[in-house]
Tab-separated table of C-alpha atoms in Angstrom:
chain	number	residue	atom	x	y	z
A	114	MET	CA	-2.582	70.111	-16.099
A	115	TYR	CA	-0.564	73.199	-15.539
A	116	HIS	CA	3.013	74.079	-16.280
A	117	THR	CA	3.466	75.373	-12.909
A	118	VAL	CA	1.578	75.251	-9.734
A	119	ILE	CA	2.453	77.954	-7.277
A	120	ILE	CA	1.491	77.647	-3.459
A	121	GLY	CA	0.562	81.067	-1.727
A	122	THR	CA	0.184	84.593	-3.022
A	123	GLY	CA	2.681	86.385	-1.171
A	124	MET	CA	5.180	88.802	-3.090
A	125	GLY	CA	7.626	85.839	-3.940
A	126	SER	CA	5.199	83.780	-5.192
A	127	LEU	CA	3.627	86.497	-7.479
A	128	THR	CA	6.982	87.641	-8.813
A	129	THR	CA	7.885	84.081	-9.930
A	130	ALA	CA	4.199	83.878	-11.315
A	131	GLY	CA	4.360	87.147	-13.179
A	132	LEU	CA	7.730	86.145	-14.759
A	133	LEU	CA	6.380	82.797	-15.656
A	134	ALA	CA	3.144	84.419	-17.139
A	135	LYS	CA	5.226	86.763	-19.171
A	136	SER	CA	7.274	83.883	-20.633
A	137	GLY	CA	3.721	82.511	-21.727
A	138	LYS	CA	3.495	79.794	-19.153
A	139	LYS	CA	-0.095	78.827	-17.953
A	140	CYS	CA	0.220	78.740	-14.039
A	141	LEU	CA	-2.205	77.897	-11.228
A	142	ILE	CA	-1.613	79.905	-7.858
A	143	LEU	CA	-3.338	78.466	-4.840
A	144	GLU	CA	-3.921	80.425	-1.772
A	145	GLN	CA	-5.491	79.205	1.422
A	146	ASN	CA	-6.787	82.446	2.568
A	147	TYR	CA	-9.917	84.394	1.324
A	148	LEU	CA	-7.610	87.457	0.563
A	149	ALA	CA	-4.365	87.412	-1.320
A	150	GLY	CA	-1.045	88.709	-0.207
A	151	GLY	CA	-0.163	86.805	2.785
A	152	CYS	CA	1.795	89.258	5.079
A	153	THR	CA	1.487	91.972	2.259
A	154	SER	CA	-2.117	92.434	2.202
A	155	ALA	CA	-5.000	94.543	3.918
A	156	TYR	CA	-8.331	93.856	5.225
A	157	TRP	CA	-11.666	95.817	6.109
A	158	ARG	CA	-12.972	95.643	9.621
A	159	LYS	CA	-15.566	98.128	11.335
A	160	GLY	CA	-15.315	100.780	8.570
A	161	PHE	CA	-11.543	100.750	8.569
A	162	VAL	CA	-8.919	98.991	6.247
A	163	PHE	CA	-6.102	97.648	8.283
A	164	GLU	CA	-2.613	96.318	7.065
A	165	SER	CA	-2.110	92.548	7.456
A	166	GLY	CA	1.449	92.820	7.972
A	167	ALA	CA	3.962	94.847	5.997
A	168	THR	CA	3.393	98.568	6.031
A	169	THR	CA	6.381	100.084	4.450
A	170	LEU	CA	7.336	99.681	0.732
A	171	VAL	CA	10.931	100.084	-0.480
A	172	GLY	CA	12.358	98.689	-3.630
A	173	LEU	CA	11.091	100.998	-6.362
A	174	SER	CA	14.505	102.734	-6.860
A	175	GLU	CA	17.097	102.036	-9.537
A	176	ASN	CA	18.776	98.718	-9.290
A	177	MET	CA	16.443	97.307	-6.919
A	178	PRO	CA	14.400	93.903	-7.464
A	179	LEU	CA	10.900	95.123	-7.218
A	180	GLN	CA	11.422	98.038	-9.566
A	181	TYR	CA	13.179	95.477	-12.106
A	182	PHE	CA	10.248	92.908	-11.735
A	183	LEU	CA	7.291	95.642	-12.209
A	184	ALA	CA	9.204	96.832	-15.223
A	185	GLN	CA	9.489	93.286	-16.635
A	186	ILE	CA	5.772	92.890	-16.605
A	187	GLY	CA	4.793	96.445	-17.521
A	188	VAL	CA	2.859	97.139	-14.157
A	189	GLU	CA	2.898	100.643	-12.482
A	190	ILE	CA	1.911	100.893	-8.929
A	191	PRO	CA	0.423	104.366	-7.873
A	192	ALA	CA	2.446	104.662	-4.857
A	193	ILE	CA	2.993	108.043	-2.734
A	194	LYS	CA	6.644	108.846	-2.235
A	195	LEU	CA	7.523	109.778	1.303
A	196	ASP	CA	9.475	112.924	2.015
A	197	ILE	CA	10.643	111.550	5.428
A	198	PRO	CA	10.890	107.804	5.757
A	199	MET	CA	10.679	107.391	9.513
A	200	GLN	CA	11.046	109.072	12.863
A	201	ILE	CA	12.508	107.472	16.071
A	202	HIS	CA	11.612	108.202	19.543
A	203	TRP	CA	12.712	107.222	23.124
A	204	GLU	CA	10.051	106.735	25.527
A	205	ASN	CA	11.719	108.395	28.436
A	206	GLN	CA	12.674	111.411	26.778
A	207	PRO	CA	10.532	114.553	26.315
A	208	GLU	CA	8.329	114.826	23.201
A	209	ASN	CA	9.940	117.540	21.244
A	210	THR	CA	11.802	117.696	17.959
A	211	GLN	CA	15.104	117.984	19.528
A	212	ASN	CA	14.629	114.497	21.164
A	213	SER	CA	13.320	112.738	18.208
A	214	LEU	CA	15.640	111.323	15.618
A	215	THR	CA	14.520	111.937	12.115
A	216	ARG	CA	15.523	109.404	9.407
A	217	PHE	CA	15.884	111.537	6.153
A	218	GLN	CA	16.311	109.866	2.950
A	219	ASP	CA	19.130	112.262	1.915
A	220	LEU	CA	22.278	110.981	2.972
A	221	GLU	CA	23.904	114.231	4.072
A	222	ALA	CA	20.729	115.278	5.830
A	223	TRP	CA	20.835	111.805	7.794
A	224	ILE	CA	24.538	112.258	8.606
A	225	SER	CA	23.913	115.535	10.012
A	226	GLU	CA	20.988	114.163	12.128
A	227	ALA	CA	23.003	111.219	13.342
A	228	GLU	CA	25.665	113.416	14.433
A	229	ARG	CA	23.355	115.881	16.254
A	230	PHE	CA	21.659	112.899	18.224
A	231	PHE	CA	24.494	110.343	18.553
A	232	GLY	CA	27.506	112.778	18.625
A	233	LYS	CA	29.862	113.419	15.770
A	234	LYS	CA	32.506	110.664	16.350
A	235	ASN	CA	32.623	108.500	13.208
A	236	GLN	CA	29.027	108.941	12.271
A	237	ARG	CA	29.961	110.207	8.736
A	238	ALA	CA	32.381	107.521	8.119
A	239	PHE	CA	30.079	104.759	9.477
A	240	TRP	CA	26.955	105.944	7.294
A	241	GLU	CA	29.001	106.370	4.205
A	242	PHE	CA	30.469	103.066	4.364
A	243	CYS	CA	27.125	101.434	4.856
A	244	PHE	CA	25.345	103.430	2.207
A	245	LYS	CA	28.189	102.391	-0.121
A	246	ILE	CA	27.835	98.592	0.721
A	247	SER	CA	23.933	98.982	0.443
A	248	GLN	CA	24.428	100.302	-3.121
A	249	PHE	CA	26.822	97.371	-4.003
A	250	VAL	CA	24.408	94.917	-2.687
A	251	TRP	CA	21.312	96.079	-4.477
A	252	LYS	CA	23.289	96.375	-7.896
A	253	THR	CA	24.827	92.855	-7.401
A	254	SER	CA	21.488	91.468	-6.405
A	255	LEU	CA	20.160	91.692	-10.052
A	256	GLN	CA	23.691	90.816	-11.550
A	257	GLN	CA	23.880	87.455	-9.737
A	258	LYS	CA	20.347	86.104	-10.152
A	259	THR	CA	21.393	82.582	-9.541
A	260	PHE	CA	23.058	83.067	-6.185
A	261	PRO	CA	23.580	80.985	-4.089
A	262	PRO	CA	25.077	78.740	-6.870
A	263	LYS	CA	24.492	75.122	-6.560
A	264	LYS	CA	24.692	73.643	-10.183
A	265	ILE	CA	27.317	74.177	-12.887
A	266	SER	CA	24.738	76.574	-14.604
A	267	ASP	CA	24.516	78.630	-11.586
A	268	PHE	CA	28.233	78.822	-11.373
A	269	TRP	CA	28.608	79.839	-14.958
A	270	HIS	CA	26.085	82.463	-14.664
A	271	CYS	CA	27.641	83.868	-11.590
A	272	LEU	CA	31.205	83.886	-13.465
A	273	ARG	CA	29.947	85.539	-16.403
A	274	ASN	CA	28.416	88.287	-14.330
A	275	ALA	CA	31.278	88.834	-11.845
A	276	THR	CA	32.979	91.980	-11.298
A	277	LEU	CA	35.894	93.424	-9.668
A	278	SER	CA	33.589	95.152	-7.020
A	279	GLN	CA	31.998	91.879	-6.234
A	280	PHE	CA	35.342	90.229	-5.431
A	281	LYS	CA	36.279	93.276	-3.260
A	282	ASN	CA	33.096	93.561	-1.132
A	283	ALA	CA	32.107	89.754	-0.812
A	284	PRO	CA	34.484	89.383	2.156
A	285	TYR	CA	32.292	91.616	4.167
A	286	SER	CA	29.939	88.656	4.422
A	287	LEU	CA	32.444	87.117	6.820
A	288	TYR	CA	32.244	89.925	9.347
A	289	SER	CA	29.525	90.780	11.675
A	290	MET	CA	27.837	94.105	12.480
A	291	ASP	CA	29.536	93.975	15.930
A	292	TRP	CA	32.794	93.845	14.239
A	293	LEU	CA	32.020	97.045	11.901
A	294	LEU	CA	30.782	99.005	15.020
A	295	LYS	CA	34.171	98.141	16.637
A	296	LYS	CA	36.002	99.147	13.341
A	297	PHE	CA	34.454	102.666	13.498
A	298	ASP	CA	34.963	102.719	17.351
A	299	LEU	CA	31.011	103.026	17.980
A	300	HIS	CA	30.568	99.970	20.077
A	301	GLU	CA	30.564	101.764	23.337
A	302	ASN	CA	28.051	104.395	22.134
A	303	GLU	CA	25.215	102.741	24.037
A	304	THR	CA	22.356	104.835	22.646
A	305	PHE	CA	23.711	104.275	19.171
A	306	LEU	CA	23.999	100.491	19.648
A	307	ASP	CA	20.323	100.583	20.932
A	308	PHE	CA	19.336	102.157	17.882
A	309	VAL	CA	21.094	99.990	15.472
A	310	ASN	CA	19.786	96.818	17.167
A	311	ALA	CA	16.240	98.085	17.066
A	312	GLN	CA	16.707	98.882	13.198
A	313	LEU	CA	18.384	95.474	12.514
A	314	LEU	CA	15.443	93.772	14.305
A	315	ILE	CA	12.986	95.152	11.934
A	316	THR	CA	14.779	94.434	8.740
A	317	ALA	CA	17.023	91.483	9.535
A	318	GLN	CA	15.093	89.890	12.367
A	319	ASN	CA	18.372	89.932	14.680
A	320	HIS	CA	21.227	91.915	16.298
A	321	THR	CA	24.612	92.985	15.611
A	322	SER	CA	26.363	89.832	16.712
A	323	GLU	CA	24.496	87.757	14.349
A	324	VAL	CA	24.002	89.916	11.039
A	325	ASN	CA	26.752	90.254	8.570
A	326	VAL	CA	27.968	93.371	7.138
A	327	LEU	CA	26.520	93.321	3.901
A	328	PHE	CA	23.171	92.276	5.008
A	329	GLY	CA	23.252	94.733	8.053
A	330	ALA	CA	24.440	97.777	6.093
A	331	THR	CA	21.924	97.272	3.527
A	332	ALA	CA	19.237	96.854	6.190
A	333	LEU	CA	20.291	99.997	8.242
A	334	CYS	CA	20.320	101.952	4.945
A	335	TYR	CA	16.571	101.306	3.736
A	336	THR	CA	15.547	104.689	4.797
A	337	ASN	CA	18.072	106.254	2.439
A	338	TYR	CA	16.285	104.920	-0.448
A	339	ASP	CA	12.850	105.943	-2.021
A	340	ASN	CA	10.238	104.941	0.568
A	341	PHE	CA	6.445	104.757	-0.586
A	342	TYR	CA	2.928	104.544	0.715
A	343	VAL	CA	0.199	102.516	-1.306
A	344	GLU	CA	-3.044	104.221	-1.243
A	345	GLY	CA	-5.823	101.870	0.299
A	346	GLY	CA	-3.168	99.454	1.841
A	347	LEU	CA	-0.643	97.279	0.338
A	348	ILE	CA	-3.231	95.041	-0.997
A	349	ASN	CA	-3.224	97.504	-3.923
A	350	LEU	CA	0.337	96.428	-4.478
A	351	ILE	CA	-0.900	92.777	-5.001
A	352	THR	CA	-4.067	93.453	-7.073
A	353	PRO	CA	-2.522	94.850	-10.033
A	354	ILE	CA	0.164	92.058	-10.295
A	355	MET	CA	-2.744	89.569	-9.896
A	356	ASP	CA	-4.792	91.197	-12.784
A	357	TYR	CA	-1.696	90.920	-14.809
A	358	ILE	CA	-1.093	87.235	-14.344
A	359	GLN	CA	-4.730	86.418	-15.005
A	360	LYS	CA	-4.704	88.424	-17.981
A	361	GLN	CA	-1.974	86.411	-19.391
A	362	GLY	CA	-4.081	83.299	-19.020
A	363	SER	CA	-3.139	81.801	-15.619
A	364	ASP	CA	-5.580	80.987	-12.731
A	365	ILE	CA	-5.688	81.949	-9.250
A	366	GLN	CA	-7.882	80.188	-6.668
A	367	LEU	CA	-8.603	81.595	-3.128
A	368	ARG	CA	-9.622	79.501	-0.165
A	369	GLU	CA	-7.764	76.473	-1.484
A	370	GLU	CA	-5.056	74.975	0.669
A	371	VAL	CA	-2.517	72.604	-0.613
A	372	GLU	CA	-2.394	69.264	1.608
A	373	ASN	CA	-0.129	66.823	-0.212
A	374	ILE	CA	2.447	67.015	-3.154
A	375	VAL	CA	3.902	63.883	-4.656
A	376	TYR	CA	6.141	63.534	-7.734
A	377	HIS	CA	5.314	60.765	-10.214
A	378	LYS	CA	8.732	59.794	-11.726
A	379	LYS	CA	7.320	57.888	-14.370
A	380	GLU	CA	4.919	60.437	-15.708
A	381	LYS	CA	7.267	63.179	-14.833
A	382	LYS	CA	4.647	65.077	-13.204
A	383	TYR	CA	3.436	66.483	-9.727
A	384	GLU	CA	0.313	65.439	-8.268
A	385	ILE	CA	-1.113	68.352	-5.945
A	386	LYS	CA	-4.004	67.523	-3.653
A	387	THR	CA	-5.950	70.372	-2.055
A	388	ASN	CA	-8.765	70.639	0.430
A	389	LYS	CA	-11.013	70.985	-2.749
A	390	ASN	CA	-9.243	69.178	-5.998
A	391	THR	CA	-6.528	67.430	-7.273
A	392	TYR	CA	-4.034	69.066	-9.930
A	393	PHE	CA	-1.213	68.057	-11.945
A	394	SER	CA	1.788	70.104	-13.136
A	395	HIS	CA	5.483	69.840	-14.391
A	396	ASN	CA	6.680	72.188	-11.973
A	397	ILE	CA	6.047	73.494	-8.323
A	398	VAL	CA	6.952	76.884	-6.890
A	399	SER	CA	6.312	77.258	-3.048
A	400	GLY	CA	6.090	80.697	-1.656
A	401	ILE	CA	4.989	79.467	1.803
A	402	PRO	CA	7.827	79.058	4.593
A	403	LEU	CA	10.146	76.036	4.321
A	404	ASN	CA	8.820	74.874	7.711
A	405	ASN	CA	5.152	74.462	5.885
A	406	THR	CA	6.500	73.352	2.515
A	407	LEU	CA	8.276	70.232	3.749
A	408	GLN	CA	5.223	69.389	5.630
A	409	ILE	CA	3.258	68.804	2.281
A	410	PHE	CA	6.022	67.229	0.286
A	411	GLU	CA	6.211	63.487	0.437
A	412	ASN	CA	9.740	62.368	0.560
A	413	ALA	CA	11.045	65.830	1.219
A	414	PRO	CA	14.830	65.963	0.867
A	415	LYS	CA	16.868	65.469	4.064
A	416	HIS	CA	19.284	68.230	3.430
A	417	LEU	CA	16.562	70.791	3.586
A	418	GLN	CA	15.091	69.229	6.717
A	419	LYS	CA	18.476	70.219	8.321
A	420	LYS	CA	17.875	73.896	7.373
A	421	VAL	CA	14.417	74.182	9.103
A	422	LEU	CA	14.633	76.626	11.959
A	423	GLU	CA	12.758	75.822	15.019
A	424	SER	CA	10.521	78.353	17.029
A	425	LYS	CA	13.309	79.356	19.419
A	426	LYS	CA	15.156	81.094	16.485
A	427	LEU	CA	12.046	82.709	14.935
A	428	ASN	CA	9.769	85.659	15.709
A	429	SER	CA	6.139	86.330	15.561
A	430	ALA	CA	4.508	89.673	16.053
A	431	PHE	CA	2.066	91.304	18.464
A	432	GLN	CA	0.093	93.858	16.288
A	433	MET	CA	-2.676	96.260	16.987
A	434	GLY	CA	-4.910	98.095	14.728
A	435	ILE	CA	-6.320	101.041	15.851
A	436	ALA	CA	-8.757	103.662	14.668
A	437	VAL	CA	-8.689	107.212	16.006
A	438	LYS	CA	-11.094	110.283	15.659
A	439	GLU	CA	-8.066	112.492	14.839
A	440	GLU	CA	-6.058	113.368	11.629
A	441	ILE	CA	-2.848	112.273	13.322
A	442	ALA	CA	-0.395	112.203	10.202
A	443	LYS	CA	-1.398	115.718	9.304
A	444	ARG	CA	0.371	117.069	12.324
A	445	LEU	CA	3.410	114.745	12.152
A	446	PRO	CA	6.506	114.931	9.767
A	447	THR	CA	6.069	111.163	8.551
A	448	ILE	CA	3.701	108.191	8.940
A	449	HIS	CA	6.221	105.693	10.238
A	450	HIS	CA	7.593	105.849	13.728
A	451	GLN	CA	9.680	103.793	16.109
A	452	ILE	CA	9.611	103.923	19.874
A	453	HIS	CA	12.463	102.549	21.999
A	454	LEU	CA	10.729	101.653	25.292
A	455	GLY	CA	11.999	102.633	28.719
A	456	LYS	CA	10.982	99.064	29.896
A	457	PRO	CA	10.204	95.836	28.100
A	458	LEU	CA	6.563	95.002	27.256
A	459	PRO	CA	4.607	92.447	29.613
A	460	TYR	CA	4.989	88.830	28.570
A	461	ILE	CA	7.067	89.230	25.255
A	462	ASN	CA	9.688	91.656	26.735
A	463	ALA	CA	9.895	93.451	23.367
A	464	GLN	CA	12.237	96.752	23.600
A	465	SER	CA	10.537	98.785	20.912
A	466	ILE	CA	7.459	99.275	18.899
A	467	PHE	CA	6.832	100.236	15.234
A	468	ILE	CA	3.984	102.472	14.160
A	469	SER	CA	2.591	103.072	10.865
A	470	LEU	CA	-0.313	105.508	10.026
A	471	ASN	CA	-2.473	105.959	6.946
A	472	HIS	CA	-0.943	108.722	4.645
A	473	PRO	CA	-2.756	112.132	5.362
A	474	ASN	CA	-3.927	112.438	1.782
A	475	ASP	CA	-5.446	108.797	1.735
A	476	HIS	CA	-8.982	108.964	2.466
A	477	THR	CA	-9.940	105.549	1.323
A	478	ARG	CA	-9.145	103.638	4.586
A	479	SER	CA	-11.889	104.986	6.607
A	480	ASP	CA	-15.679	105.118	6.096
A	481	PHE	CA	-15.661	108.057	8.584
A	482	PRO	CA	-14.096	111.591	7.836
A	483	GLN	CA	-11.236	112.979	9.752
A	484	HIS	CA	-10.246	109.576	11.155
A	485	SER	CA	-7.024	107.973	11.233
A	486	VAL	CA	-5.911	104.258	10.817
A	487	MET	CA	-2.761	103.206	12.879
A	488	SER	CA	-0.945	99.766	12.867
A	489	VAL	CA	1.437	99.073	15.813
A	490	SER	CA	3.648	95.952	15.999
A	491	THR	CA	6.400	94.604	17.819
A	492	HIS	CA	8.496	91.102	18.004
A	493	ILE	CA	7.636	88.003	19.805
A	494	ALA	CA	10.437	85.765	20.145
A	495	ASN	CA	10.097	82.036	20.216
A	496	PRO	CA	6.365	82.199	19.469
A	497	ALA	CA	5.659	78.384	20.154
A	498	GLU	CA	6.761	78.916	23.901
A	499	ASN	CA	6.379	82.692	24.612
A	500	ILE	CA	2.520	82.714	25.107
A	501	ILE	CA	0.636	85.629	25.730
A	502	LEU	CA	-1.776	85.144	28.616
A	503	ASP	CA	-3.755	88.382	28.654
A	504	LYS	CA	-3.696	90.554	25.652
A	505	SER	CA	-5.284	93.387	27.304
A	506	ILE	CA	-2.276	93.967	29.514
A	507	ILE	CA	-0.116	94.482	26.572
A	508	GLU	CA	-2.889	96.743	24.805
A	509	GLU	CA	-3.119	99.108	27.590
A	510	GLU	CA	0.672	99.476	28.076
A	511	ILE	CA	0.761	100.360	24.321
A	512	PHE	CA	-1.840	102.912	24.680
A	513	LYS	CA	-0.083	104.456	27.702
A	514	ILE	CA	3.018	104.877	25.468
A	515	LEU	CA	1.216	106.333	22.654
A	516	THR	CA	-0.730	108.915	24.573
A	517	LYS	CA	2.357	109.866	26.430
A	518	LYS	CA	4.095	110.451	23.128
A	519	SER	CA	1.000	112.567	21.944
A	520	PHE	CA	0.151	110.521	19.105
A	521	PHE	CA	-3.512	110.652	20.103
A	522	LYS	CA	-5.878	111.263	22.924
A	523	ARG	CA	-7.125	108.047	24.545
A	524	GLU	CA	-10.835	109.216	24.576
A	525	ASN	CA	-10.653	109.552	20.696
A	526	VAL	CA	-10.051	105.820	20.044
A	527	VAL	CA	-13.099	104.495	18.365
A	528	TYR	CA	-12.073	100.952	17.585
A	529	TYR	CA	-9.094	98.599	18.338
A	530	HIS	CA	-8.173	95.029	17.925
A	531	SER	CA	-4.941	92.985	18.508
A	532	SER	CA	-3.202	89.879	17.172
A	533	THR	CA	-0.672	87.478	18.467
A	534	GLN	CA	1.216	84.386	17.172
A	535	LYS	CA	-2.176	82.540	17.052
A	536	SER	CA	-3.830	84.909	15.049
A	537	TRP	CA	-1.060	84.878	12.497
A	538	GLU	CA	-0.942	81.229	12.387
A	539	LYS	CA	-4.629	81.057	11.727
A	540	TRP	CA	-4.323	84.070	9.007
A	541	THR	CA	-1.379	82.892	7.297
A	542	ASN	CA	-1.140	79.208	8.402
A	543	ARG	CA	2.730	79.725	8.848
A	544	GLN	CA	4.112	77.195	11.450
A	545	TYR	CA	4.165	78.875	14.983
A	546	GLY	CA	2.777	82.048	13.575
A	547	PHE	CA	6.198	83.239	12.856
A	548	VAL	CA	6.706	86.296	10.425
A	549	GLY	CA	9.405	88.239	8.973
A	550	GLY	CA	11.278	85.239	7.505
A	551	TYR	CA	14.250	83.450	8.600
A	552	PRO	CA	16.388	85.837	10.828
A	553	GLN	CA	19.921	86.435	9.723
A	554	PHE	CA	22.667	84.165	11.723
A	555	PHE	CA	26.180	84.751	11.571
A	556	HIS	CA	27.195	81.165	11.108
A	557	ILE	CA	24.928	80.770	8.172
A	558	LYS	CA	26.851	82.382	5.439
A	559	PRO	CA	25.021	83.800	2.153
A	560	TRP	CA	25.996	81.082	-0.039
A	561	ASP	CA	24.779	78.501	2.667
A	562	MET	CA	21.182	79.787	3.045
A	563	VAL	CA	18.181	77.993	1.835
A	564	GLU	CA	18.054	78.067	-1.944
A	565	ALA	CA	15.580	78.008	-4.603
A	566	ARG	CA	15.566	74.339	-5.465
A	567	ILE	CA	13.720	71.657	-3.485
A	568	ASP	CA	14.069	68.366	-5.185
A	569	ASN	CA	16.437	69.182	-8.000
A	570	ILE	CA	13.765	68.187	-10.518
A	571	GLY	CA	10.890	70.730	-10.979
A	572	ALA	CA	10.137	72.058	-7.322
A	573	TYR	CA	11.299	75.650	-6.397
A	574	LEU	CA	11.244	77.631	-3.033
A	575	CYS	CA	10.751	81.455	-2.711
A	576	GLY	CA	9.323	83.615	-0.015
A	577	ASP	CA	11.097	85.023	3.082
A	578	THR	CA	12.639	81.701	4.127
A	579	ALA	CA	14.740	81.252	1.020
A	580	TYR	CA	17.731	83.374	-0.011
A	581	PRO	CA	17.443	86.366	0.446
A	582	GLY	CA	14.094	86.643	2.067
A	583	GLN	CA	13.333	89.742	4.401
A	584	GLY	CA	10.681	92.290	3.492
A	585	ILE	CA	8.907	92.902	0.276
A	586	VAL	CA	12.009	93.863	-1.759
A	587	GLY	CA	13.739	90.636	-0.526
A	588	VAL	CA	11.109	88.239	-1.107
A	589	CYS	CA	10.654	89.871	-4.526
A	590	LEU	CA	14.339	89.095	-5.258
A	591	GLY	CA	13.595	85.443	-4.081
A	592	GLY	CA	10.945	85.159	-6.567
A	593	ILE	CA	13.387	86.492	-9.285
A	594	ILE	CA	15.973	83.909	-8.393
A	595	ALA	CA	13.533	81.049	-8.349
A	596	PHE	CA	12.403	81.886	-12.009
A	597	GLU	CA	16.086	82.283	-13.092
A	598	LYS	CA	16.716	78.862	-11.728
A	599	MET	CA	13.869	77.407	-13.363
A	600	LYS	CA	14.993	79.040	-16.929
A	601	ASN	CA	18.596	77.672	-16.149
A	602	ASP	CA	17.446	74.237	-15.429
A	603	GLY	CA	15.573	74.077	-18.665
A	604	ARG	CA	12.041	73.971	-16.844
A	605	LEU	CA	10.319	76.682	-18.744
A	606	SER	CA	10.211	73.940	-21.756
A	607	HIS	CA	8.897	71.311	-19.244
């Protein structure tokens, strides 16, 4: 018998688990994989350590949820701050510093770079506005930890923490990024529009017509906050948190998949059946996608069934892990790069690829000296239908692009592998193999997104399909919100 059973070991689950552990509650965390972390992890293969999904770490700045959570549980992550967060390239342009766009963290430096590349027209006004909105969003996220409000206790919390700034900026959730680009007369700058859409696809899983201004401005400015690299891969973000949770008396079981959950009204407890055991608890926290969560809940609420997104509205990823006999990062200004493609990739029609390298000072990700480890990823829309018939065609096209942009010489590649939606489904057990969370859609307003409560008894949802989702810092906030709603519902005493 546990106070709470938590499904999954992604950052959302571990955030709620960590806060519950700090509150003295004994939890059981169940993970179906042999490695913890879900899409925030790393694995060893052929002498190299590859990231399993996420490669960028943002959220350790002031007023950000990840920094708040780690401070709450007293855990420090030995992360390396990046001097330059990212660099953008266009495939059909010559490879030189004048034709690559550097995403400087410093706002003034970034505005100067944006003006150089896209033209001076309204770049300053646009980016100063976006950064101001992003600062508001992050500050508000930790003031309104019961959003979206559904119960009287939520509304009371929101009211007590309301500010004039919130009333002033909240209406921007009613406007799209298309509207914002038109407001600053940037909607006809095709190169800039291409850049903005590619950036939003990484951070919000959608484009300017679907992403509202609050989410979109914040997503575009993630490189204007501290960006970090974790030595050895992002598994080393997960491991210290798990160590803390276990030291507080909670249990973690790997290779144990939850198959069925039923609430026994008379006994006021949940029965959780896995592929190995049966457990009982007063509360449930699901950190797996809503699609998967409702499949294992008996008598799942109908209002949540209506919020489930189908494959045609979701994205999976094509990812390559590449090991190269070159120290690539030592001759580049940053470890993160995005390439806008001259033509879409075969089968999946992706328009850009994202590249992450091991940090030049991190020698723990290779058993061999003077080697580099690279992750290359791009989107697969509608993963249930968009089936890749021959991975080698996409692989060779990516190699062609990377060698053309002088990332490495083809003959120096010593190992590579790739994964598709089927690989993601096998690794994470997520329906359709979709990753990156629920995309932003303009018709779904922030207050109508999937919230933390599942059954209005003791079952809660966090992770990248619950508000607010999206990226490590987003799912961390989702875990904080789930905990706050448990506390406001009186579930910490159950």
